[in-house]
Amino acid sequence: MSYVVDRRLNSKNKSTVNRERFLRRYRGHIKKAVSDAIDKRSITDLDSGEKISIPSKDVSEPTFSHGDGGRRDRVLPGNEEFVSGDKIKRPQGGGSGGGSGSGASDSGEGDDDFVFQITQEEFLNFMFDDLALPNLVKRQLAGDEEFKYHRAGISNEGNPGQVNIVRTLKSANARRIALTGKKRKKLRALEARLEEITPPANELDEAEADTLRDEIEVLRKKIKAVPWLDDFDVKYNLQVKHPVPRSRAVMFCIMDVSGSMDQATKDVAKRFFLLLYLFLQRNYDKTEVVFIRHHTSAKEVDEQEFFYSRETGGTIVSSALKMMDEIIKDRYPASEWNIYGAQASDGDNWNDDSTHCHKLLIDNIMPAVQYFSYIEITPRDHQALWHAYEEVQKAFPDAFAMRHLVTAADIYPIFRELFQKKAA
Amino acid sequence: MSKPISTSSEWTFDLIQRYDKEISVIAEDFKLDTYRNQIEIISSEQMMDAYASVGMPIGYNHWSYGKQFLGVEQGYKRGQMGLAYEIVINSDPCISYLMEENTMMMQALVIAHACYGHNSFFKGNYLFRTWTDASAIIDYLVFAKNYIAKCEEKYGVDAVENLLDSCHAIMNYGVDRYKRPYPLSQHEEEARQKEREEYLQQQVNDLWRTIPIDGIDKKEEQSRRVPEEPQENLLYFFEKHAPLLEPWQREVVRIVRKLAQYFYPQKQTQVMNEGWATFWHHSIMNEMYDRGLITEGFMLEFMQSHSGVIYQPSFNSRYYSGINPYTLGFNMMQDIKRICQNPTDEDKQWFPEIAGSDWLTTLDFAMRNFKDESFILQFLSPKLMRDLKLFCILDDDKNQTIDVAAIHDESGYRIVREALSAQYNLSNREPNIQVYSVAVRGDRSLTLHHTRHNRMPLELKGADEVLRHIHRLWGFDVHLYSVDDGDVKQDFHCPEPIVQVPMAQTS
């Protein structure tokens, strides 16, 4: 009789480890595919899985096999036309004209690419692999949320879940020994005497034996009356709470939505911020994002409005920087927060405003932030704003970065450059 | 006539039990001798997992299994391929996986095919009896997985992965064709593994001993060839003699070698094994129908599935991808039965021994005592060659054209049959490569020889890459010469020589 087992609820994904091993091995290929994919994707589906294709020759496992040439017989089915002695013209290009017949060796995978799908999770992993917020300083913050418990020896108080059984019983045992030692000693002596006079030789002995029995009885009762476990025997593992130092970060996303920004430029900017947003969401638990859009005036908006609103106007870049400065002072004291800024613009600005920007950055913003990156999206020559920012960069070479980009294809490489993980 | 067991295509555990019961009764009537069966119902994801680990229930981790998995998953999700309906493992009890998506008919078909067909083949065929130990394989796999996981912890994933890559590259050259391994359980294996580590290391030192051994003439010692005979089992040779391998690395080489050994019979009996299982599911299902256990609808569904399995496209069809082992095997089994039951004059002339004999006995004999190569040579009949319209072509690079050497006619039967048999000869399929010599007293270089078969050269790129893997295992220079009739036709070296060195003597 066969034994039938339902294994359907057993672990699936036994291959997970092997799958990870594969992805790890072909990391380079996959990263490239991911990077290519990002360029091609629309804004809304940046965070889905991706089909990856690796040239077959790169994933094949080598074996010894026969090359073309020599002499081989092959038996084939389905002959309709040939008689023995027929000569067949050799097919072009194949030397011995392989066919896929008997030579179907292990390497017979053909030249097609090896194609497979990675999940959204894996896609994002590869997308943001090796990236980090620069200069993230772990600031000791006795925050009110995160604690870790450490063991700190034994205590007499605690909750029942923390009872240390071994210590408790040891202590109970010690107490019992201490409290009953004398009585036990006496008991042993009495018992020995009783033994001596049993069976009683005369009446005197009999009387003594009776007394002894009574005394023994009393002693036993007394010993028994010592509790097996007393309240103060119970020992607890002591746990102490330690606040966990935690890094808190806020990212300011500043986007220019002025009239000079045409749809294509805005798209590029949005893609950049989307990438940044995904990156933060994914890699940092405790990161807040502040979205600011500006034309002549700046406005703090939510994610939805930031990415999808169509409002537009002239350009005063400093309005946004001013707002950032105010928000920092207001809500994100630099002593407690790692502050980041990312700004995207086409570089077009109101006449004198670029000097304001310069001053705001140098005096207020840069001292407060860990890192500020500026991207300028324009096919044209740089104007006043770029030059003003160049000055800022000279003053803060580690904390300020600026890049120029033209098309969507530049975004991902530049994004990677800006947020490349640096050796500490 | 009894009532059909079921009429709907839904399966239940109860139904599976009942079908299995009836099938086992029929199998017993047909005298099929099997290991006990363990039928496991799994989901399609689990089938993909099983698929990816070469069908084994437990395996060590390696990226190549991940690749296999991703490939299968991709194909399956896109609907380019169906999953196998079943996987069956040569173990005792014999484990068969059934997919939950299957219909009741498919489950019955798979039970007949795997649990009674393959199972009896595993238990009966001489290659499996000689080379595999059904009772110990699962244990051994557990040992291997644990051992390799421990190595990864200790020496790092990369070190183990690289080593496995190298071993896999010569896995086909890890089989001992002459010595029978003896089975060990997991515990014995673990106990011995320690002993072995020390012992092996000693042996290696012995080969590389520089102090002359007492009692051996110095001259004789100098001229002693290492190895004395060419060695075809490369993995074994490295396990025993590679000078630089650490003990744990030798053990890993051994694990891969053991697996290669385990799969060796499967490679050589594909036609027979699938033919046998297909023949039996066909016979059993028909018998069930005759006994009124299954309905006509059920039978129709079965016939459709069965004919899909044994479909053989012609050589000039775009679907042609070699000879379908199911077709060839199934037809040969059917044909043997026919020759026993209704021999023609031709059959009597070609198969005087079996024509008119008891078909069950003859078929059982054939199953037990052959491998694909000898089975075809022994039993492929002229009638079947005609039915399949087999013909043989000769493709010689010395000729301008490809010649039709023989077809399915009086003068061609023997040629076709021999050629087809040779096609299943492993040594024709895989280049013959052996360890030829080791420079024990010199630079410790290793020389391999490829002995050409029908003047066929080695494929260059593969040979180069495999040689690099061999170099990793050996640790010193490796040379490979492809030799035809005493002449060196190709040579490969790892590392690549900086200056072109003159070709080595091959005599």
PDB file of N, CA and C in Angstrom, chain A residues 1-5 7-8 10 13-15 18-19 21-22 24-25 59 61 64-79 85-88 90 96 114-115 117, chain B residues 17 20 37-41 46 49 57 61-64 66-67 69-70 73 100 152 158 165 315 388-393 395-397 399 401-402 404 423 428 433 454 457 459:
ATOM      1  N   MET A   1       0.841  -1.200   0.000  1.00  0.00           N
ATOM      2  CA  MET A   1       0.000   0.000   0.000  1.00  0.00           C
ATOM      3  C   MET A   1       0.870   1.241   0.000  1.00  0.00           C
ATOM      4  N   SER A   2       0.592   2.131  -0.896  1.00  0.00           N
ATOM      5  CA  SER A   2       1.400   3.342  -0.973  1.00  0.00           C
ATOM      6  C   SER A   2       1.013   4.298   0.141  1.00  0.00           C
ATOM      7  N   TYR A   3       1.959   5.141   0.440  1.00  0.00           N
ATOM      8  CA  TYR A   3       1.767   6.106   1.498  1.00  0.00           C
ATOM      9  C   TYR A   3       1.594   7.451   0.818  1.00  0.00           C
ATOM     10  N   VAL A   4       0.446   8.098   1.032  1.00  0.00           N
ATOM     11  CA  VAL A   4       0.199   9.372   0.350  1.00  0.00           C
ATOM     12  C   VAL A   4       0.369  10.516   1.343  1.00  0.00           C
ATOM     13  N   VAL A   5       1.206  11.487   0.967  1.00  0.00           N
ATOM     14  CA  VAL A   5       1.481  12.605   1.869  1.00  0.00           C
ATOM     15  C   VAL A   5       1.101  13.905   1.180  1.00  0.00           C
ATOM     16  N   ARG A   7       2.095  17.442   0.777  1.00  0.00           N
ATOM     17  CA  ARG A   7       3.259  18.278   1.059  1.00  0.00           C
ATOM     18  C   ARG A   7       3.016  19.730   0.665  1.00  0.00           C
ATOM     19  N   ARG A   8       1.783  20.010   0.294  1.00  0.00           N
ATOM     20  CA  ARG A   8       1.567  21.331  -0.294  1.00  0.00           C
ATOM     21  C   ARG A   8       1.825  22.460   0.678  1.00  0.00           C
ATOM     22  N   ASN A  10       4.117  22.334   2.930  1.00  0.00           N
ATOM     23  CA  ASN A  10       5.533  22.388   3.265  1.00  0.00           C
ATOM     24  C   ASN A  10       6.164  23.616   2.652  1.00  0.00           C
ATOM     25  N   ASN A  13       9.589  27.690  -2.061  1.00  0.00           N
ATOM     26  CA  ASN A  13      10.769  28.551  -2.200  1.00  0.00           C
ATOM     27  C   ASN A  13      12.030  27.922  -1.640  1.00  0.00           C
ATOM     28  N   LYS A  14      12.124  26.613  -1.785  1.00  0.00           N
ATOM     29  CA  LYS A  14      13.369  25.969  -1.409  1.00  0.00           C
ATOM     30  C   LYS A  14      14.505  26.526  -2.234  1.00  0.00           C
ATOM     31  N   SER A  15      14.167  27.050  -3.391  1.00  0.00           N
ATOM     32  CA  SER A  15      15.216  27.518  -4.288  1.00  0.00           C
ATOM     33  C   SER A  15      15.659  28.937  -3.979  1.00  0.00           C
ATOM     34  N   ASN A  18      19.338  29.428  -3.689  1.00  0.00           N
ATOM     35  CA  ASN A  18      20.024  29.249  -4.966  1.00  0.00           C
ATOM     36  C   ASN A  18      19.763  30.418  -5.896  1.00  0.00           C
ATOM     37  N   ARG A  19      18.547  30.922  -5.816  1.00  0.00           N
ATOM     38  CA  ARG A  19      18.184  32.062  -6.621  1.00  0.00           C
ATOM     39  C   ARG A  19      19.026  33.285  -6.235  1.00  0.00           C
ATOM     40  N   ARG A  21      21.875  33.160  -4.834  1.00  0.00           N
ATOM     41  CA  ARG A  21      23.255  32.903  -5.248  1.00  0.00           C
ATOM     42  C   ARG A  21      23.444  33.290  -6.708  1.00  0.00           C
ATOM     43  N   PHE A  22      22.450  32.970  -7.482  1.00  0.00           N
ATOM     44  CA  PHE A  22      22.533  33.294  -8.907  1.00  0.00           C
ATOM     45  C   PHE A  22      22.569  34.801  -9.106  1.00  0.00           C
ATOM     46  N   ARG A  24      23.461  37.031  -7.101  1.00  0.00           N
ATOM     47  CA  ARG A  24      24.708  37.553  -6.570  1.00  0.00           C
ATOM     48  C   ARG A  24      25.822  37.382  -7.604  1.00  0.00           C
ATOM     49  N   ARG A  25      25.836  36.227  -8.222  1.00  0.00           N
ATOM     50  CA  ARG A  25      26.887  35.946  -9.179  1.00  0.00           C
ATOM     51  C   ARG A  25      26.790  36.844 -10.399  1.00  0.00           C
ATOM     52  N   VAL A  59      26.228  32.631 -18.799  1.00  0.00           N
ATOM     53  CA  VAL A  59      25.708  31.798 -17.711  1.00  0.00           C
ATOM     54  C   VAL A  59      25.933  30.313 -17.944  1.00  0.00           C
ATOM     55  N   GLU A  61      27.602  26.717 -18.180  1.00  0.00           N
ATOM     56  CA  GLU A  61      28.630  26.049 -17.401  1.00  0.00           C
ATOM     57  C   GLU A  61      29.454  25.213 -18.365  1.00  0.00           C
ATOM     58  N   PHE A  64      33.509  19.646 -21.408  1.00  0.00           N
ATOM     59  CA  PHE A  64      34.195  19.149 -22.598  1.00  0.00           C
ATOM     60  C   PHE A  64      33.138  18.671 -23.581  1.00  0.00           C
ATOM     61  N   SER A  65      33.259  19.071 -24.832  1.00  0.00           N
ATOM     62  CA  SER A  65      32.346  18.501 -25.817  1.00  0.00           C
ATOM     63  C   SER A  65      33.047  18.438 -27.156  1.00  0.00           C
ATOM     64  N   HIS A  66      32.404  17.750 -28.087  1.00  0.00           N
ATOM     65  CA  HIS A  66      33.005  17.621 -29.404  1.00  0.00           C
ATOM     66  C   HIS A  66      32.779  18.877 -30.218  1.00  0.00           C
ATOM     67  N   GLY A  67      33.819  19.316 -30.905  1.00  0.00           N
ATOM     68  CA  GLY A  67      33.663  20.442 -31.810  1.00  0.00           C
ATOM     69  C   GLY A  67      33.285  19.940 -33.185  1.00  0.00           C
ATOM     70  N   ASP A  68      33.133  20.867 -34.101  1.00  0.00           N
ATOM     71  CA  ASP A  68      32.804  20.477 -35.470  1.00  0.00           C
ATOM     72  C   ASP A  68      33.975  19.736 -36.099  1.00  0.00           C
ATOM     73  N   GLY A  69      33.634  18.821 -36.980  1.00  0.00           N
ATOM     74  CA  GLY A  69      34.690  18.124 -37.702  1.00  0.00           C
ATOM     75  C   GLY A  69      34.681  16.648 -37.386  1.00  0.00           C
ATOM     76  N   GLY A  70      35.543  15.940 -38.072  1.00  0.00           N
ATOM     77  CA  GLY A  70      35.607  14.505 -37.888  1.00  0.00           C
ATOM     78  C   GLY A  70      34.459  13.817 -38.606  1.00  0.00           C
ATOM     79  N   ARG A  71      34.205  12.619 -38.138  1.00  0.00           N
ATOM     80  CA  ARG A  71      33.224  11.811 -38.833  1.00  0.00           C
ATOM     81  C   ARG A  71      32.164  11.388 -37.852  1.00  0.00           C
ATOM     82  N   ARG A  72      30.929  11.569 -38.224  1.00  0.00           N
ATOM     83  CA  ARG A  72      29.896  11.078 -37.307  1.00  0.00           C
ATOM     84  C   ARG A  72      28.708  10.476 -38.050  1.00  0.00           C
ATOM     85  N   ASP A  73      28.186   9.441 -37.460  1.00  0.00           N
ATOM     86  CA  ASP A  73      26.966   8.825 -37.968  1.00  0.00           C
ATOM     87  C   ASP A  73      25.816   9.382 -37.178  1.00  0.00           C
ATOM     88  N   ARG A  74      24.706   9.496 -37.825  1.00  0.00           N
ATOM     89  CA  ARG A  74      23.551   9.938 -37.053  1.00  0.00           C
ATOM     90  C   ARG A  74      22.315   9.229 -37.567  1.00  0.00           C
ATOM     91  N   VAL A  75      21.494   8.770 -36.657  1.00  0.00           N
ATOM     92  CA  VAL A  75      20.242   8.121 -37.052  1.00  0.00           C
ATOM     93  C   VAL A  75      19.102   9.099 -36.821  1.00  0.00           C
ATOM     94  N   LEU A  76      18.276   9.239 -37.834  1.00  0.00           N
ATOM     95  CA  LEU A  76      17.159  10.181 -37.765  1.00  0.00           C
ATOM     96  C   LEU A  76      15.859   9.470 -38.113  1.00  0.00           C
ATOM     97  N   PRO A  77      14.744   9.954 -37.598  1.00  0.00           N
ATOM     98  CA  PRO A  77      13.454   9.345 -37.921  1.00  0.00           C
ATOM     99  C   PRO A  77      12.745  10.093 -39.054  1.00  0.00           C
ATOM    100  N   GLY A  78      11.788   9.433 -39.661  1.00  0.00           N
ATOM    101  CA  GLY A  78      10.892  10.114 -40.594  1.00  0.00           C
ATOM    102  C   GLY A  78      11.397  10.205 -42.025  1.00  0.00           C
ATOM    103  N   ASN A  79      12.186   9.246 -42.460  1.00  0.00           N
ATOM    104  CA  ASN A  79      12.670   9.280 -43.838  1.00  0.00           C
ATOM    105  C   ASN A  79      11.531   9.016 -44.826  1.00  0.00           C
ATOM    106  N   GLY A  85      22.951   5.663 -50.176  1.00  0.00           N
ATOM    107  CA  GLY A  85      23.835   6.116 -51.227  1.00  0.00           C
ATOM    108  C   GLY A  85      23.545   7.537 -51.675  1.00  0.00           C
ATOM    109  N   ASP A  86      22.401   8.075 -51.264  1.00  0.00           N
ATOM    110  CA  ASP A  86      22.094   9.467 -51.624  1.00  0.00           C
ATOM    111  C   ASP A  86      23.125  10.409 -51.026  1.00  0.00           C
ATOM    112  N   LYS A  87      23.384  11.461 -51.786  1.00  0.00           N
ATOM    113  CA  LYS A  87      24.290  12.487 -51.262  1.00  0.00           C
ATOM    114  C   LYS A  87      23.455  13.739 -50.982  1.00  0.00           C
ATOM    115  N   ILE A  88      23.701  14.319 -49.832  1.00  0.00           N
ATOM    116  CA  ILE A  88      22.967  15.529 -49.487  1.00  0.00           C
ATOM    117  C   ILE A  88      23.954  16.667 -49.393  1.00  0.00           C
ATOM    118  N   ARG A  90      25.824  19.703 -48.088  1.00  0.00           N
ATOM    119  CA  ARG A  90      26.064  20.146 -46.719  1.00  0.00           C
ATOM    120  C   ARG A  90      25.387  21.498 -46.498  1.00  0.00           C
ATOM    121  N   SER A  96      29.918  20.798 -40.104  1.00  0.00           N
ATOM    122  CA  SER A  96      29.389  19.448 -40.145  1.00  0.00           C
ATOM    123  C   SER A  96      27.865  19.443 -40.096  1.00  0.00           C
ATOM    124  N   PHE A 114      19.741  34.225 -21.885  1.00  0.00           N
ATOM    125  CA  PHE A 114      19.081  33.631 -20.729  1.00  0.00           C
ATOM    126  C   PHE A 114      18.222  34.719 -20.110  1.00  0.00           C
ATOM    127  N   VAL A 115      16.920  34.487 -20.119  1.00  0.00           N
ATOM    128  CA  VAL A 115      16.006  35.534 -19.691  1.00  0.00           C
ATOM    129  C   VAL A 115      15.284  35.107 -18.426  1.00  0.00           C
ATOM    130  N   GLN A 117      13.045  36.781 -14.688  1.00  0.00           N
ATOM    131  CA  GLN A 117      12.354  37.919 -14.110  1.00  0.00           C
ATOM    132  C   GLN A 117      12.874  38.147 -12.698  1.00  0.00           C
TER     133      GLN A 117
ATOM    134  N   GLN B  17      -5.915   7.254  -3.145  1.00  0.00           N
ATOM    135  CA  GLN B  17      -5.701   5.978  -2.464  1.00  0.00           C
ATOM    136  C   GLN B  17      -6.366   4.839  -3.218  1.00  0.00           C
ATOM    137  N   ASP B  20      -4.659   4.130  -6.521  1.00  0.00           N
ATOM    138  CA  ASP B  20      -3.381   3.476  -6.258  1.00  0.00           C
ATOM    139  C   ASP B  20      -3.592   2.013  -5.905  1.00  0.00           C
ATOM    140  N   ASN B  37       6.037   2.632  -2.060  1.00  0.00           N
ATOM    141  CA  ASN B  37       5.812   3.940  -2.676  1.00  0.00           C
ATOM    142  C   ASN B  37       5.451   4.988  -1.651  1.00  0.00           C
ATOM    143  N   GLN B  38       5.990   6.164  -1.864  1.00  0.00           N
ATOM    144  CA  GLN B  38       5.545   7.313  -1.098  1.00  0.00           C
ATOM    145  C   GLN B  38       5.127   8.374  -2.101  1.00  0.00           C
ATOM    146  N   ILE B  39       3.836   8.674  -2.097  1.00  0.00           N
ATOM    147  CA  ILE B  39       3.311   9.628  -3.073  1.00  0.00           C
ATOM    148  C   ILE B  39       3.156  10.975  -2.378  1.00  0.00           C
ATOM    149  N   GLU B  40       3.763  12.001  -2.919  1.00  0.00           N
ATOM    150  CA  GLU B  40       3.678  13.302  -2.271  1.00  0.00           C
ATOM    151  C   GLU B  40       2.980  14.293  -3.196  1.00  0.00           C
ATOM    152  N   ILE B  41       1.960  14.924  -2.660  1.00  0.00           N
ATOM    153  CA  ILE B  41       1.246  15.916  -3.451  1.00  0.00           C
ATOM    154  C   ILE B  41       1.899  17.275  -3.219  1.00  0.00           C
ATOM    155  N   GLN B  46       6.415  24.219  -5.745  1.00  0.00           N
ATOM    156  CA  GLN B  46       7.290  23.193  -5.194  1.00  0.00           C
ATOM    157  C   GLN B  46       7.842  22.309  -6.305  1.00  0.00           C
ATOM    158  N   ASP B  49      10.709  24.037  -7.667  1.00  0.00           N
ATOM    159  CA  ASP B  49      11.853  23.861  -6.766  1.00  0.00           C
ATOM    160  C   ASP B  49      12.522  22.514  -7.007  1.00  0.00           C
ATOM    161  N   PRO B  57      15.193  15.817  -3.652  1.00  0.00           N
ATOM    162  CA  PRO B  57      14.435  16.509  -2.604  1.00  0.00           C
ATOM    163  C   PRO B  57      15.320  17.412  -1.740  1.00  0.00           C
ATOM    164  N   ASN B  61      23.458  24.051  -1.817  1.00  0.00           N
ATOM    165  CA  ASN B  61      23.159  25.282  -2.540  1.00  0.00           C
ATOM    166  C   ASN B  61      24.221  25.596  -3.575  1.00  0.00           C
ATOM    167  N   HIS B  62      23.754  26.018  -4.728  1.00  0.00           N
ATOM    168  CA  HIS B  62      24.697  26.424  -5.760  1.00  0.00           C
ATOM    169  C   HIS B  62      23.969  27.322  -6.741  1.00  0.00           C
ATOM    170  N   TRP B  63      24.676  28.296  -7.266  1.00  0.00           N
ATOM    171  CA  TRP B  63      24.037  29.255  -8.162  1.00  0.00           C
ATOM    172  C   TRP B  63      23.436  28.574  -9.390  1.00  0.00           C
ATOM    173  N   SER B  64      24.030  27.480  -9.842  1.00  0.00           N
ATOM    174  CA  SER B  64      23.527  26.871 -11.068  1.00  0.00           C
ATOM    175  C   SER B  64      22.106  26.329 -10.867  1.00  0.00           C
ATOM    176  N   GLY B  66      20.000  27.821  -8.979  1.00  0.00           N
ATOM    177  CA  GLY B  66      19.219  29.050  -9.048  1.00  0.00           C
ATOM    178  C   GLY B  66      18.939  29.435 -10.483  1.00  0.00           C
ATOM    179  N   LYS B  67      19.928  29.261 -11.305  1.00  0.00           N
ATOM    180  CA  LYS B  67      19.760  29.556 -12.727  1.00  0.00           C
ATOM    181  C   LYS B  67      18.699  28.647 -13.315  1.00  0.00           C
ATOM    182  N   PHE B  69      16.334  27.236 -11.766  1.00  0.00           N
ATOM    183  CA  PHE B  69      15.036  27.616 -11.234  1.00  0.00           C
ATOM    184  C   PHE B  69      14.467  28.820 -11.979  1.00  0.00           C
ATOM    185  N   LEU B  70      15.289  29.843 -12.162  1.00  0.00           N
ATOM    186  CA  LEU B  70      14.813  31.043 -12.845  1.00  0.00           C
ATOM    187  C   LEU B  70      14.380  30.710 -14.262  1.00  0.00           C
ATOM    188  N   GLU B  73      11.071  28.815 -14.069  1.00  0.00           N
ATOM    189  CA  GLU B  73      10.014  29.724 -13.644  1.00  0.00           C
ATOM    190  C   GLU B  73       9.579  30.613 -14.795  1.00  0.00           C
ATOM    191  N   GLU B 100      -0.509  19.272  -7.690  1.00  0.00           N
ATOM    192  CA  GLU B 100      -1.914  19.429  -7.294  1.00  0.00           C
ATOM    193  C   GLU B 100      -2.784  19.897  -8.453  1.00  0.00           C
ATOM    194  N   GLU B 152      30.720  26.344   3.927  1.00  0.00           N
ATOM    195  CA  GLU B 152      30.457  27.732   3.564  1.00  0.00           C
ATOM    196  C   GLU B 152      30.630  28.642   4.775  1.00  0.00           C
ATOM    197  N   ASP B 158      32.110  32.013  -1.298  1.00  0.00           N
ATOM    198  CA  ASP B 158      32.830  32.083  -2.576  1.00  0.00           C
ATOM    199  C   ASP B 158      33.788  30.915  -2.755  1.00  0.00           C
ATOM    200  N   ASP B 165      31.955  24.896  -8.721  1.00  0.00           N
ATOM    201  CA  ASP B 165      31.982  25.196 -10.158  1.00  0.00           C
ATOM    202  C   ASP B 165      32.972  24.281 -10.865  1.00  0.00           C
ATOM    203  N   PHE B 315      12.582  14.221 -38.895  1.00  0.00           N
ATOM    204  CA  PHE B 315      13.845  14.966 -38.856  1.00  0.00           C
ATOM    205  C   PHE B 315      13.737  16.329 -39.535  1.00  0.00           C
ATOM    206  N   LEU B 388       9.265   3.662 -37.787  1.00  0.00           N
ATOM    207  CA  LEU B 388       9.789   4.988 -37.437  1.00  0.00           C
ATOM    208  C   LEU B 388      10.530   5.633 -38.610  1.00  0.00           C
ATOM    209  N   LYS B 389      10.654   4.852 -39.709  1.00  0.00           N
ATOM    210  CA  LYS B 389      11.370   5.339 -40.908  1.00  0.00           C
ATOM    211  C   LYS B 389      12.761   5.854 -40.545  1.00  0.00           C
ATOM    212  N   LEU B 390      13.480   5.025 -39.806  1.00  0.00           N
ATOM    213  CA  LEU B 390      14.815   5.427 -39.382  1.00  0.00           C
ATOM    214  C   LEU B 390      15.788   5.331 -40.542  1.00  0.00           C
ATOM    215  N   PHE B 391      16.687   6.273 -40.615  1.00  0.00           N
ATOM    216  CA  PHE B 391      17.770   6.180 -41.590  1.00  0.00           C
ATOM    217  C   PHE B 391      19.031   6.766 -40.988  1.00  0.00           C
ATOM    218  N   CYS B 392      20.133   6.384 -41.586  1.00  0.00           N
ATOM    219  CA  CYS B 392      21.408   6.761 -41.001  1.00  0.00           C
ATOM    220  C   CYS B 392      22.203   7.600 -41.982  1.00  0.00           C
ATOM    221  N   ILE B 393      22.672   8.747 -41.523  1.00  0.00           N
ATOM    222  CA  ILE B 393      23.500   9.562 -42.399  1.00  0.00           C
ATOM    223  C   ILE B 393      24.926   9.576 -41.885  1.00  0.00           C
ATOM    224  N   ASP B 395      28.239  11.847 -41.779  1.00  0.00           N
ATOM    225  CA  ASP B 395      28.688  13.227 -41.934  1.00  0.00           C
ATOM    226  C   ASP B 395      30.187  13.245 -41.675  1.00  0.00           C
ATOM    227  N   ASP B 396      30.958  13.276 -42.747  1.00  0.00           N
ATOM    228  CA  ASP B 396      32.411  13.209 -42.618  1.00  0.00           C
ATOM    229  C   ASP B 396      33.004  14.470 -43.231  1.00  0.00           C
ATOM    230  N   ASP B 397      33.832  15.152 -42.472  1.00  0.00           N
ATOM    231  CA  ASP B 397      34.361  16.411 -43.006  1.00  0.00           C
ATOM    232  C   ASP B 397      35.330  16.190 -44.158  1.00  0.00           C
ATOM    233  N   ASN B 399      34.390  14.451 -46.711  1.00  0.00           N
ATOM    234  CA  ASN B 399      33.525  14.369 -47.893  1.00  0.00           C
ATOM    235  C   ASN B 399      32.895  15.719 -48.196  1.00  0.00           C
ATOM    236  N   THR B 401      29.881  15.952 -49.374  1.00  0.00           N
ATOM    237  CA  THR B 401      28.458  15.889 -49.067  1.00  0.00           C
ATOM    238  C   THR B 401      28.221  15.009 -47.841  1.00  0.00           C
ATOM    239  N   ILE B 402      27.007  15.113 -47.342  1.00  0.00           N
ATOM    240  CA  ILE B 402      26.584  14.193 -46.287  1.00  0.00           C
ATOM    241  C   ILE B 402      25.961  12.992 -47.001  1.00  0.00           C
ATOM    242  N   VAL B 404      23.827   9.408 -47.226  1.00  0.00           N
ATOM    243  CA  VAL B 404      22.859   8.533 -46.583  1.00  0.00           C
ATOM    244  C   VAL B 404      23.481   7.142 -46.551  1.00  0.00           C
ATOM    245  N   GLN B 423      24.898   5.668 -30.875  1.00  0.00           N
ATOM    246  CA  GLN B 423      24.480   7.020 -30.499  1.00  0.00           C
ATOM    247  C   GLN B 423      24.221   7.132 -28.993  1.00  0.00           C
ATOM    248  N   ASN B 428      30.808   7.778 -26.878  1.00  0.00           N
ATOM    249  CA  ASN B 428      30.710   8.487 -28.153  1.00  0.00           C
ATOM    250  C   ASN B 428      30.176   9.893 -27.974  1.00  0.00           C
ATOM    251  N   ILE B 433      38.494  11.731 -22.171  1.00  0.00           N
ATOM    252  CA  ILE B 433      39.617  12.487 -21.608  1.00  0.00           C
ATOM    253  C   ILE B 433      40.119  11.778 -20.367  1.00  0.00           C
ATOM    254  N   ASN B 454      36.581   8.910 -34.009  1.00  0.00           N
ATOM    255  CA  ASN B 454      36.202   9.316 -35.375  1.00  0.00           C
ATOM    256  C   ASN B 454      36.726  10.701 -35.746  1.00  0.00           C
ATOM    257  N   PRO B 457      37.260  16.618 -33.073  1.00  0.00           N
ATOM    258  CA  PRO B 457      38.097  17.474 -32.232  1.00  0.00           C
ATOM    259  C   PRO B 457      37.363  17.907 -30.961  1.00  0.00           C
ATOM    260  N   GLU B 459      35.828  20.816 -28.657  1.00  0.00           N
ATOM    261  CA  GLU B 459      35.297  22.155 -28.837  1.00  0.00           C
ATOM    262  C   GLU B 459      36.201  23.104 -28.034  1.00  0.00           C
TER     263      GLU B 459
END
